[in-house]
Coordinates of C-alpha atoms in Angstrom, one line a residue:
M1 CA -60.1 -12.5 73.4
S2 CA -58.8 -16.0 72.6
N3 CA -57.6 -17.0 69.2
S4 CA -60.7 -19.1 68.6
D5 CA -62.9 -16.2 69.5
R6 CA -61.0 -14.0 67.1
I7 CA -61.4 -16.5 64.3
R8 CA -65.2 -16.9 65.0
K9 CA -65.5 -13.1 64.8
K10 CA -63.6 -13.0 61.5
K11 CA -65.7 -15.9 60.2
K12 CA -68.9 -14.0 60.9
Q13 CA -67.6 -11.0 59.0
W14 CA -66.6 -13.2 56.1
E15 CA -70.0 -14.8 56.0
E16 CA -71.7 -11.4 56.0
H17 CA -69.6 -9.7 53.5
L18 CA -68.6 -12.5 51.1
V19 CA -70.7 -15.6 51.6
K20 CA -74.1 -13.9 51.9
P21 CA -73.8 -11.9 48.6
S22 CA -72.7 -15.0 46.8
L23 CA -75.7 -17.0 48.1
E24 CA -78.0 -14.2 46.9
K25 CA -76.3 -14.1 43.5
F26 CA -76.8 -17.8 43.0
G27 CA -80.3 -17.8 44.5
I28 CA -79.6 -20.4 47.2
D29 CA -80.0 -20.5 51.0
E30 CA -76.9 -22.5 51.9
S31 CA -73.5 -23.0 50.4
P32 CA -72.8 -26.5 49.0
A33 CA -69.4 -26.5 50.5
R34 CA -68.1 -25.7 54.0
F35 CA -64.9 -24.0 55.2
Y36 CA -63.2 -25.2 58.4
T37 CA -61.0 -23.2 60.8
P38 CA -58.9 -23.8 63.9
A39 CA -62.1 -22.9 65.9
D40 CA -63.6 -26.2 64.7
I41 CA -60.9 -28.2 66.6
E42 CA -60.5 -25.9 69.6
G43 CA -58.3 -27.5 72.3
F44 CA -56.9 -30.0 69.8
D45 CA -54.2 -32.1 71.5
F46 CA -51.9 -33.8 69.1
E47 CA -50.6 -36.5 71.4
E48 CA -54.1 -37.4 72.7
K49 CA -56.0 -37.3 69.4
V50 CA -53.4 -38.4 66.8
G51 CA -50.0 -39.5 68.2
F52 CA -47.3 -41.0 66.1
P53 CA -47.7 -43.8 63.5
G54 CA -47.3 -47.2 65.3
A55 CA -48.0 -45.8 68.7
Y56 CA -51.1 -45.3 70.9
P57 CA -53.8 -44.3 70.0
F58 CA -52.9 -45.5 66.5
T59 CA -55.0 -42.8 64.8
A60 CA -52.2 -42.2 62.4
G61 CA -51.8 -45.8 61.6
N62 CA -50.4 -49.1 62.9
Y63 CA -46.8 -48.9 61.7
A64 CA -44.0 -46.4 62.2
V65 CA -42.4 -47.5 58.9
P66 CA -44.4 -49.1 56.0
A67 CA -43.1 -52.4 54.6
P68 CA -40.9 -51.5 51.6
G69 CA -41.6 -53.0 48.2
V70 CA -45.2 -54.0 48.9
A71 CA -47.3 -53.8 45.8
P72 CA -50.0 -55.6 43.7
S73 CA -49.0 -58.6 41.7
A74 CA -50.7 -61.1 39.5
G75 CA -53.4 -63.0 41.5
S76 CA -52.9 -61.0 44.6
G77 CA -56.2 -59.1 44.6
F78 CA -56.3 -56.8 47.6
Q79 CA -53.5 -58.7 49.2
D80 CA -50.3 -56.9 48.1
T81 CA -47.2 -59.0 48.0
G82 CA -43.7 -58.2 49.1
K83 CA -40.5 -59.6 50.6
G84 CA -41.3 -61.5 53.8
L85 CA -45.1 -61.4 53.4
V86 CA -47.1 -64.6 53.3
R87 CA -50.6 -63.8 52.1
A88 CA -53.6 -65.3 50.4
G89 CA -54.4 -64.5 46.8
Q90 CA -57.4 -62.8 45.3
Y91 CA -60.9 -63.8 46.4
S92 CA -62.0 -66.6 44.0
G93 CA -63.7 -69.9 43.6
Y94 CA -66.6 -71.3 41.5
G95 CA -68.2 -74.5 40.3
T96 CA -66.9 -77.9 41.5
P97 CA -63.7 -78.3 43.5
E98 CA -62.1 -79.6 40.3
N99 CA -63.1 -76.3 38.5
T100 CA -61.5 -74.2 41.2
R101 CA -58.4 -76.4 41.4
D102 CA -57.9 -75.9 37.7
Y103 CA -58.4 -72.2 38.1
Y104 CA -55.7 -72.0 40.7
R105 CA -53.3 -74.0 38.5
E106 CA -53.9 -71.4 35.8
M107 CA -53.4 -68.5 38.2
I108 CA -50.2 -70.0 39.5
S109 CA -48.9 -70.4 36.0
M110 CA -49.6 -66.6 35.6
G111 CA -47.6 -65.7 38.7
Q112 CA -50.0 -66.0 41.7
L113 CA -48.0 -66.3 44.8
G114 CA -50.7 -66.5 47.5
G115 CA -52.8 -69.4 48.6
P116 CA -56.5 -69.8 48.0
N117 CA -58.8 -67.0 49.2
L118 CA -61.9 -69.0 48.9
A119 CA -65.4 -67.9 47.9
F120 CA -67.9 -70.6 48.9
Q121 CA -71.3 -71.4 47.3
L122 CA -74.3 -70.3 49.3
P123 CA -75.4 -73.9 50.2
T124 CA -72.0 -74.5 51.9
Q125 CA -72.2 -71.2 53.7
C126 CA -75.7 -72.0 55.0
G127 CA -74.9 -75.6 56.1
Y128 CA -76.5 -77.5 53.3
D129 CA -74.9 -80.2 51.1
S130 CA -75.0 -79.9 47.3
D131 CA -77.7 -82.6 47.1
H132 CA -80.1 -80.9 49.5
P133 CA -83.4 -79.7 47.9
K134 CA -82.6 -76.2 49.1
A135 CA -79.3 -76.2 47.2
E136 CA -81.0 -76.8 43.8
G137 CA -80.0 -74.2 41.3
E138 CA -77.3 -72.8 43.6
V139 CA -74.5 -75.3 43.4
G140 CA -71.2 -73.7 42.4
K141 CA -72.9 -70.4 41.5
T142 CA -71.6 -67.9 44.0
G143 CA -68.5 -69.8 44.8
V144 CA -67.0 -73.3 45.0
A145 CA -69.0 -76.2 46.2
I146 CA -67.4 -77.7 49.4
D147 CA -69.3 -80.6 51.0
S148 CA -66.5 -82.6 52.6
L149 CA -62.8 -83.1 53.2
R150 CA -62.6 -84.7 49.7
D151 CA -63.5 -81.3 48.2
M152 CA -60.9 -79.4 50.1
E153 CA -58.3 -82.0 49.2
I154 CA -59.0 -81.4 45.5
V155 CA -59.0 -77.6 45.7
Y156 CA -55.6 -77.6 47.4
E157 CA -54.0 -80.0 44.9
P158 CA -52.0 -77.3 43.1
F159 CA -50.5 -76.1 46.4
V160 CA -47.5 -78.4 46.9
G161 CA -43.7 -78.1 47.1
D162 CA -42.7 -74.4 47.5
M163 CA -46.4 -73.7 47.8
N164 CA -47.4 -76.4 50.3
L165 CA -49.7 -75.6 53.1
D166 CA -46.9 -74.6 55.5
K167 CA -45.5 -72.1 52.9
I168 CA -48.7 -70.2 52.0
A169 CA -51.5 -68.4 53.6
T170 CA -55.1 -69.1 52.9
S171 CA -58.3 -67.2 53.6
W172 CA -62.0 -68.2 53.7
T173 CA -65.1 -66.1 53.7
I174 CA -67.1 -68.5 55.8
N175 CA -69.0 -67.9 59.0
S176 CA -71.5 -70.4 60.5
P177 CA -69.6 -73.5 59.3
A178 CA -66.2 -71.8 59.9
G179 CA -65.1 -74.5 62.3
M180 CA -65.9 -77.2 59.8
I181 CA -63.8 -75.6 57.0
L182 CA -61.0 -75.0 59.5
A183 CA -61.2 -78.7 60.6
M184 CA -61.0 -79.8 56.9
Y185 CA -57.8 -77.7 56.4
V186 CA -56.3 -79.1 59.6
A187 CA -57.1 -82.7 58.5
L188 CA -55.6 -82.0 55.0
A189 CA -52.4 -80.6 56.6
E190 CA -52.1 -83.6 58.9
K191 CA -52.5 -86.0 55.9
R192 CA -49.6 -84.2 54.3
G193 CA -47.5 -84.5 57.5
I194 CA -47.8 -80.8 58.4
S195 CA -48.5 -79.6 61.9
P196 CA -51.5 -77.3 62.4
A197 CA -49.1 -75.0 64.3
K198 CA -47.4 -74.2 61.0
L199 CA -50.5 -73.1 59.1
R200 CA -51.1 -69.5 58.2
G201 CA -54.4 -68.0 57.2
T202 CA -57.6 -66.3 58.1
T203 CA -61.2 -67.5 58.6
Q204 CA -63.9 -64.9 58.7
N205 CA -65.9 -66.5 61.5
D206 CA -67.7 -63.2 62.1
I207 CA -71.2 -64.5 62.7
L208 CA -72.8 -61.3 64.2
K209 CA -72.7 -59.4 61.0
E210 CA -74.4 -62.3 59.2
F211 CA -77.6 -61.7 61.3
S212 CA -77.6 -58.0 60.5
G213 CA -76.3 -57.8 57.0
R214 CA -75.5 -60.9 55.0
G215 CA -77.9 -63.7 56.0
T216 CA -75.9 -66.9 56.0
Q217 CA -76.4 -67.7 59.7
I218 CA -77.6 -71.2 60.5
F219 CA -78.2 -71.2 64.3
P220 CA -79.5 -68.7 66.8
P221 CA -77.0 -66.0 68.0
R222 CA -75.9 -67.5 71.3
P223 CA -75.0 -71.1 70.1
S224 CA -73.5 -69.4 67.1
M225 CA -71.2 -67.4 69.4
R226 CA -70.3 -70.6 71.2
L227 CA -68.9 -71.9 67.8
V228 CA -67.0 -68.7 67.4
R229 CA -65.5 -69.2 70.9
D230 CA -64.6 -72.8 70.1
V231 CA -62.6 -71.8 67.0
M232 CA -61.0 -69.0 68.9
V233 CA -59.8 -71.2 71.7
Y234 CA -58.7 -74.0 69.4
C235 CA -56.6 -71.7 67.2
T236 CA -55.1 -69.9 70.1
K237 CA -53.9 -73.2 71.6
N238 CA -53.1 -75.1 68.5
M239 CA -52.6 -72.7 65.5
P240 CA -50.7 -69.7 66.7
M241 CA -50.1 -68.3 63.2
F242 CA -53.8 -68.5 62.1
N243 CA -56.2 -65.6 62.4
F244 CA -59.3 -67.1 63.9
I245 CA -61.6 -64.2 63.0
S246 CA -61.8 -61.4 60.5
C247 CA -64.3 -58.9 62.0
C248 CA -66.0 -57.2 59.2
T249 CA -68.7 -54.7 58.4
A250 CA -68.3 -54.4 54.7
H251 CA -71.4 -56.6 54.3
I252 CA -73.6 -54.5 56.6
R253 CA -72.3 -51.4 55.0
G254 CA -73.3 -52.9 51.7
A255 CA -76.7 -53.6 53.2
G256 CA -77.2 -49.9 53.8
C257 CA -75.8 -48.8 57.2
T258 CA -74.1 -45.4 57.6
R259 CA -70.3 -45.1 58.2
E260 CA -71.0 -44.0 61.8
Q261 CA -73.2 -47.1 62.3
A262 CA -70.5 -49.2 60.7
V263 CA -67.9 -48.0 63.2
G264 CA -70.2 -48.4 66.2
F265 CA -71.5 -51.9 65.1
L266 CA -68.0 -53.2 64.3
L267 CA -66.5 -52.2 67.6
A268 CA -69.5 -53.5 69.5
N269 CA -69.2 -56.8 67.7
A270 CA -65.5 -56.9 68.2
A271 CA -66.0 -56.3 71.9
A272 CA -68.4 -59.2 72.1
Y273 CA -65.9 -61.6 70.5
I274 CA -63.1 -60.4 72.7
Q275 CA -65.2 -60.9 75.8
L276 CA -65.8 -64.5 74.6
G277 CA -62.0 -65.1 74.7
V278 CA -61.6 -63.4 78.1
D279 CA -64.5 -65.5 79.5
A280 CA -62.9 -68.6 78.1
G281 CA -59.8 -67.9 80.2
L282 CA -57.5 -66.8 77.4
D283 CA -54.9 -64.1 77.9
V284 CA -56.1 -61.1 76.0
D285 CA -52.5 -60.1 74.9
L286 CA -52.1 -63.7 73.6
F287 CA -55.2 -64.2 71.6
M288 CA -55.4 -60.6 70.2
R289 CA -52.3 -61.4 68.1
R290 CA -54.6 -63.3 65.8
F291 CA -57.7 -61.1 66.0
S292 CA -58.1 -59.4 62.6
F293 CA -60.4 -57.0 60.9
L294 CA -61.6 -56.6 57.3
G295 CA -62.4 -52.9 57.3
I296 CA -65.7 -51.1 57.4
G297 CA -66.6 -51.0 53.7
G298 CA -66.7 -47.6 52.1
S299 CA -68.2 -45.0 49.9
M300 CA -67.5 -42.4 47.2
E301 CA -66.6 -39.8 49.9
P302 CA -62.9 -40.5 50.5
L303 CA -62.2 -37.8 53.0
K304 CA -65.1 -39.0 55.2
E305 CA -63.9 -42.6 54.9
V306 CA -60.4 -41.5 56.0
A307 CA -61.9 -39.7 59.0
A308 CA -64.0 -42.8 59.9
I309 CA -60.9 -45.1 59.8
R310 CA -58.9 -42.7 62.0
A311 CA -61.8 -42.5 64.5
M312 CA -62.2 -46.3 64.5
R313 CA -58.6 -47.0 65.2
R314 CA -58.6 -44.5 68.1
M315 CA -61.7 -45.9 69.6
F316 CA -60.5 -49.5 69.4
A317 CA -57.2 -48.7 71.1
K318 CA -59.2 -47.1 73.9
I319 CA -61.5 -50.1 74.3
M320 CA -58.6 -52.5 74.4
K321 CA -56.7 -50.4 77.0
E322 CA -59.5 -49.3 79.2
R323 CA -62.1 -52.1 79.0
F324 CA -60.0 -55.1 78.4
H325 CA -56.8 -53.9 80.1
A326 CA -54.5 -55.0 77.4
K327 CA -50.8 -54.3 78.2
D328 CA -49.2 -55.1 74.8
P329 CA -49.6 -52.2 72.4
R330 CA -50.0 -54.7 69.6
S331 CA -53.3 -55.7 71.2
M332 CA -54.5 -52.2 70.8
M333 CA -54.0 -52.1 67.0
M334 CA -56.7 -53.0 64.5
K335 CA -55.0 -55.6 62.4
S336 CA -56.4 -55.3 58.9
N337 CA -55.3 -55.2 55.2
L338 CA -58.4 -53.2 54.2
W339 CA -59.0 -49.7 55.5
A340 CA -60.8 -46.9 53.7
R341 CA -62.1 -48.2 50.3
T342 CA -64.7 -48.1 47.7
Q343 CA -67.7 -50.3 48.5
E344 CA -68.8 -52.4 45.6
A345 CA -72.4 -51.3 46.2
E346 CA -71.2 -48.0 44.7
Y347 CA -70.5 -49.7 41.4
T348 CA -73.0 -49.5 38.5
I349 CA -73.9 -52.0 35.8
Q350 CA -74.5 -49.1 33.5
R351 CA -71.3 -47.8 31.8
P352 CA -69.2 -50.2 34.0
L353 CA -65.9 -48.8 33.0
N354 CA -66.8 -45.8 35.2
N355 CA -66.2 -48.2 38.1
V356 CA -62.5 -47.9 37.4
A357 CA -62.7 -44.2 38.5
R358 CA -64.8 -45.2 41.5
S359 CA -62.2 -47.8 42.6
V360 CA -59.4 -45.2 42.2
M361 CA -61.2 -43.0 44.7
G362 CA -61.0 -45.8 47.1
G363 CA -57.3 -46.3 46.4
M364 CA -56.7 -42.7 47.2
A365 CA -58.7 -43.0 50.4
A366 CA -56.7 -46.1 51.4
A367 CA -53.4 -44.3 50.8
L368 CA -54.5 -41.3 52.8
C369 CA -55.2 -43.4 55.9
G370 CA -52.0 -45.4 55.8
A371 CA -52.7 -48.4 53.6
T372 CA -51.6 -49.4 50.2
P373 CA -53.8 -48.1 47.4
S374 CA -54.9 -51.6 46.1
S375 CA -56.4 -52.4 49.5
G376 CA -59.0 -49.7 49.0
M377 CA -59.9 -50.2 45.4
G378 CA -62.6 -52.9 45.9
F379 CA -63.1 -55.4 43.2
P380 CA -62.5 -54.7 39.5
Y381 CA -64.9 -52.7 37.3
D382 CA -66.8 -55.7 36.1
E383 CA -68.0 -56.8 39.6
P384 CA -71.6 -55.9 38.8
L385 CA -71.6 -58.0 35.6
G386 CA -71.5 -61.5 37.1
L387 CA -69.5 -63.9 39.2
G388 CA -65.7 -63.6 38.9
H389 CA -63.7 -60.9 37.2
S390 CA -61.9 -60.9 33.8
N391 CA -58.2 -60.9 33.7
E392 CA -58.3 -57.6 31.8
A393 CA -60.3 -56.0 34.7
W394 CA -57.8 -57.2 37.2
Q395 CA -54.9 -55.8 35.1
L396 CA -56.6 -52.4 35.0
Q397 CA -57.1 -52.6 38.8
R398 CA -53.5 -53.5 39.5
D399 CA -52.1 -50.8 37.2
A400 CA -54.4 -48.1 38.7
A401 CA -53.1 -49.1 42.2
R402 CA -49.5 -49.0 41.0
I403 CA -50.0 -45.6 39.4
I404 CA -51.3 -44.2 42.7
Q405 CA -48.6 -45.9 44.7
F406 CA -45.6 -45.2 42.5
E407 CA -46.4 -42.2 40.4
S408 CA -48.4 -39.9 42.6
G409 CA -46.1 -39.8 45.6
I410 CA -49.2 -39.9 47.9
C411 CA -47.7 -42.9 49.8
D412 CA -44.6 -40.9 50.7
V413 CA -46.3 -39.4 53.8
L414 CA -47.9 -41.2 56.7
D415 CA -51.3 -39.8 57.7
P416 CA -50.9 -36.8 55.5
L417 CA -54.2 -35.2 56.5
A418 CA -53.3 -35.1 60.3
G419 CA -53.9 -31.6 61.6
S420 CA -56.3 -30.7 58.9
Y421 CA -59.1 -28.6 60.5
Y422 CA -61.7 -30.5 58.5
I423 CA -60.3 -34.0 58.9
E424 CA -59.7 -33.6 62.7
S425 CA -63.1 -32.0 63.2
L426 CA -64.8 -34.8 61.2
T427 CA -62.8 -37.5 62.9
N428 CA -64.0 -36.2 66.3
Q429 CA -67.6 -36.0 65.1
I430 CA -67.6 -39.5 63.7
E431 CA -66.0 -40.8 66.9
K432 CA -68.7 -39.0 69.0
D433 CA -71.5 -40.4 66.9
A434 CA -70.0 -43.9 66.9
W435 CA -69.5 -43.9 70.7
E436 CA -73.2 -43.1 71.1
I437 CA -74.1 -46.2 69.0
Y438 CA -71.6 -48.4 70.8
D439 CA -72.7 -47.3 74.2
K440 CA -76.4 -47.8 73.3
I441 CA -75.6 -51.4 72.3
E442 CA -73.6 -52.0 75.4
T443 CA -76.5 -50.7 77.5
M444 CA -78.7 -53.3 75.8
G445 CA -76.3 -56.0 77.0
G446 CA -73.9 -56.1 74.0
S447 CA -74.1 -57.0 70.3
V448 CA -75.7 -60.4 70.9
A449 CA -78.6 -58.9 72.8
A450 CA -79.0 -56.0 70.3
T451 CA -79.1 -58.7 67.6
E452 CA -81.6 -60.9 69.4
N453 CA -84.0 -58.0 69.9
G454 CA -83.6 -56.9 66.3
W455 CA -82.4 -53.4 67.1
I456 CA -79.3 -53.5 64.8
Q457 CA -81.3 -55.0 62.0
R458 CA -84.0 -52.3 62.3
E459 CA -81.3 -49.5 62.3
I460 CA -79.7 -50.9 59.2
A461 CA -83.1 -51.3 57.4
R462 CA -84.0 -47.7 58.2
S463 CA -80.6 -46.4 56.9
A464 CA -80.9 -48.6 53.8
Y465 CA -84.3 -47.2 53.0
E466 CA -83.0 -43.6 53.3
Q467 CA -80.0 -44.4 51.2
Q468 CA -82.1 -46.0 48.4
K469 CA -84.5 -43.1 48.5
R470 CA -81.6 -40.7 47.9
I471 CA -80.6 -42.7 44.9
E472 CA -84.0 -42.9 43.4
T473 CA -84.7 -39.2 43.8
G474 CA -81.3 -38.3 42.4
E475 CA -80.1 -36.7 45.6
K476 CA -77.3 -39.2 45.5
V477 CA -75.7 -38.9 42.1
M478 CA -74.6 -42.1 40.4
V479 CA -73.1 -41.1 37.0
G480 CA -74.5 -43.1 34.1
A481 CA -77.2 -44.7 36.3
N482 CA -79.5 -42.1 37.7
S483 CA -77.8 -39.0 36.1
F484 CA -75.8 -38.1 33.0
N485 CA -77.5 -40.8 31.1
E486 CA -79.0 -38.9 28.2
K487 CA -79.0 -40.3 24.7
E488 CA -75.9 -38.4 23.6
E489 CA -73.8 -40.1 26.3
I490 CA -71.5 -42.9 24.9
E491 CA -71.3 -46.4 26.2
V492 CA -67.5 -47.2 26.4
T493 CA -66.6 -50.9 26.4
T494 CA -63.4 -53.0 26.3
Q495 CA -62.5 -55.9 24.1
R496 CA -61.8 -59.2 25.9
A497 CA -58.5 -60.7 24.6
I498 CA -58.3 -63.5 27.2
A499 CA -61.0 -66.0 28.0
H500 CA -62.8 -65.4 31.3
P501 CA -61.1 -67.5 34.0
Y502 CA -64.5 -68.9 35.2
D503 CA -65.6 -71.2 32.4
P504 CA -69.4 -70.7 32.0
G505 CA -69.9 -74.2 30.7
K506 CA -68.2 -75.8 33.7
R507 CA -70.2 -73.6 36.0
A508 CA -73.5 -74.6 34.4
G509 CA -72.7 -78.3 34.7
A510 CA -71.3 -78.1 38.2
E511 CA -74.4 -79.1 40.1
Q512 CA -74.9 -82.5 38.6
I513 CA -71.2 -83.4 38.7
Q514 CA -71.0 -82.3 42.4
I515 CA -74.1 -84.3 43.4
T516 CA -72.7 -87.4 41.6
N517 CA -69.4 -87.1 43.4
L518 CA -71.1 -86.5 46.7
K519 CA -73.3 -89.6 46.2
K520 CA -70.1 -91.7 45.5
L521 CA -68.4 -90.3 48.6
K522 CA -71.3 -91.3 50.8
K523 CA -71.3 -94.8 49.4
E524 CA -67.6 -95.5 49.7
R525 CA -66.8 -94.0 53.1
D526 CA -67.1 -95.9 56.4
N527 CA -70.6 -94.8 57.3
G528 CA -70.5 -96.6 60.6
E529 CA -67.6 -94.4 61.7
V530 CA -69.5 -91.3 60.3
E531 CA -72.5 -92.2 62.5
K532 CA -70.4 -92.6 65.6
C533 CA -68.6 -89.3 65.0
L534 CA -71.9 -87.4 64.4
G535 CA -73.4 -89.0 67.5
R536 CA -70.4 -87.8 69.6
L537 CA -70.7 -84.4 68.1
G538 CA -74.4 -84.2 69.0
E539 CA -73.8 -85.3 72.6
A540 CA -71.0 -82.8 73.1
A541 CA -73.0 -80.0 71.7
K542 CA -75.4 -80.3 74.6
D543 CA -72.7 -79.3 77.0
E544 CA -71.8 -75.6 76.6
N545 CA -68.4 -76.2 78.3
I546 CA -67.1 -78.6 75.7
N547 CA -65.1 -77.3 72.8
L548 CA -66.6 -78.8 69.7
M549 CA -63.6 -78.4 67.4
P550 CA -62.0 -81.8 68.3
L551 CA -65.4 -83.5 67.7
I552 CA -65.8 -81.7 64.4
L553 CA -62.3 -82.6 63.3
G554 CA -63.0 -86.3 64.1
A555 CA -66.2 -86.2 61.9
V556 CA -64.4 -84.4 59.1
K557 CA -61.6 -87.0 59.0
A558 CA -64.4 -89.7 58.6
Y559 CA -65.6 -87.6 55.6
A560 CA -68.8 -86.5 57.3
T561 CA -70.3 -83.6 55.3
I562 CA -71.0 -80.0 56.2
G563 CA -74.7 -80.7 55.8
E564 CA -74.6 -83.7 58.1
M565 CA -72.7 -81.9 60.8
S566 CA -74.9 -78.8 60.5
D567 CA -78.0 -81.0 60.8
V568 CA -76.7 -82.6 64.0
L569 CA -76.1 -79.1 65.5
R570 CA -79.5 -77.9 64.3
G571 CA -81.0 -80.7 66.3
V572 CA -79.3 -79.3 69.5
F573 CA -79.1 -75.6 68.9
G574 CA -82.2 -75.1 66.8
E575 CA -82.3 -73.0 63.6
F576 CA -82.3 -69.2 63.4
Q577 CA -85.7 -67.7 62.7
P578 CA -85.6 -64.2 61.1
Y579 CA -86.8 -61.3 63.3
N580 CA -89.7 -59.1 62.2
I581 CA -88.1 -55.7 61.7

């Protein structure tokens, strides 16, 4: 009899003599907790399934030795700072460019080391100028209003000297107009005498997840992918230190998909983007150096999130090695600063200080899968209360991460759950389920086809419905929201000692100021040159083989606006029409 057979026999005896009487005592049919044994990972091969940190298949993490001294600092957000690291600061931006510029000046005075990690207003993300009728009531609300190069020039005014563009990293959560924002940054750098080759940063440029989870797409999927390709090729050839994509499923996870779906969708999307680079003639081991990820979102189940991350890293390494024939081990690593974490969709507006505990669970999950705790803690506790976060909330967030990192000792071991019967069994199961999703998408023709036929959107909608039903029935417990909310419970609050960094008065008046400035820009620029540049862009867009980045850069330098460039491309590509799911 094998060891696994002996364990199974013993387990049956245990279930009969100990588990069954306990179930009868409590009057239940099934235990709320499960126990795992070596029989659950029969045939476990350490080298095949885990390996060593920094080595294939990267299950245990990307690096053999973590960078010493890396920790949260003022204004760093998720982006821990440390010796030798050049990173963007915390996600931020509101109102007019002048408002956001002044915000960064204040943050720099308080110790921020990183460059802007820009949040853009919805009109900018959707390709509309601030004076467009569809932008009414939205200007400067969800982020900073960026219409033209003029606005980027203003936002980056504080970043000079030791914090000039070649000394910092920047980051942008932008997708459909990613190439336009990138061109503005290049134009700004050139005006300062800085070569694009010296610029560091990350543009999200992950359009596929917009169709399925976020909704800021402008054009249909295939021309949208052409724009992703053009940014990829341009950056690979001209900006070797700039991440041209940040492949992300946090948004579709927030929209309701399961963790298994998140892994499968993310890897299918990544494969579609990588194929773009290969088809464009790029060396996979060259362009993968700047192919980055932004995690898969998260939940309040840290052990399951750790298993999902381990499965995802292993799957990606296999895809890169076996499908894309990468030779450089670095091409097989998922480069990300966010791993397991707490998704902000788990936060509640009721008793918001409870969100500190929720974020700490994410910090623990991040540490358990080889990341720094702050990367897993999501936004501060006041995320559900409105745009921006108070300085007090950020202080609590940083200190909670520091306590996990420096007081708990949990970061002293790499992949501490490796070999756990439960974690290895769950990692294998999540991988199996995610491969089924990935393979189904590939059978359809890849992520673009699965997006065009609406399959991914339908799957997410179905999962979102099931998730919401669990919340409303109380099956999924959310403390203070759908449970433990009786009248004797106490609402705990904090006092605000420092003014909120986003001035509500400035935010309220942003729309009229931005429209006035935009009108002035359009009057004073060389409109003849703008028309010529837009005409050239429209003609080039008709030829799939032409990279549009040089044309976009020319239009940007003439102070053409995002809305004007987007309208030209709408005229060639058409506009995305939502699918009936």
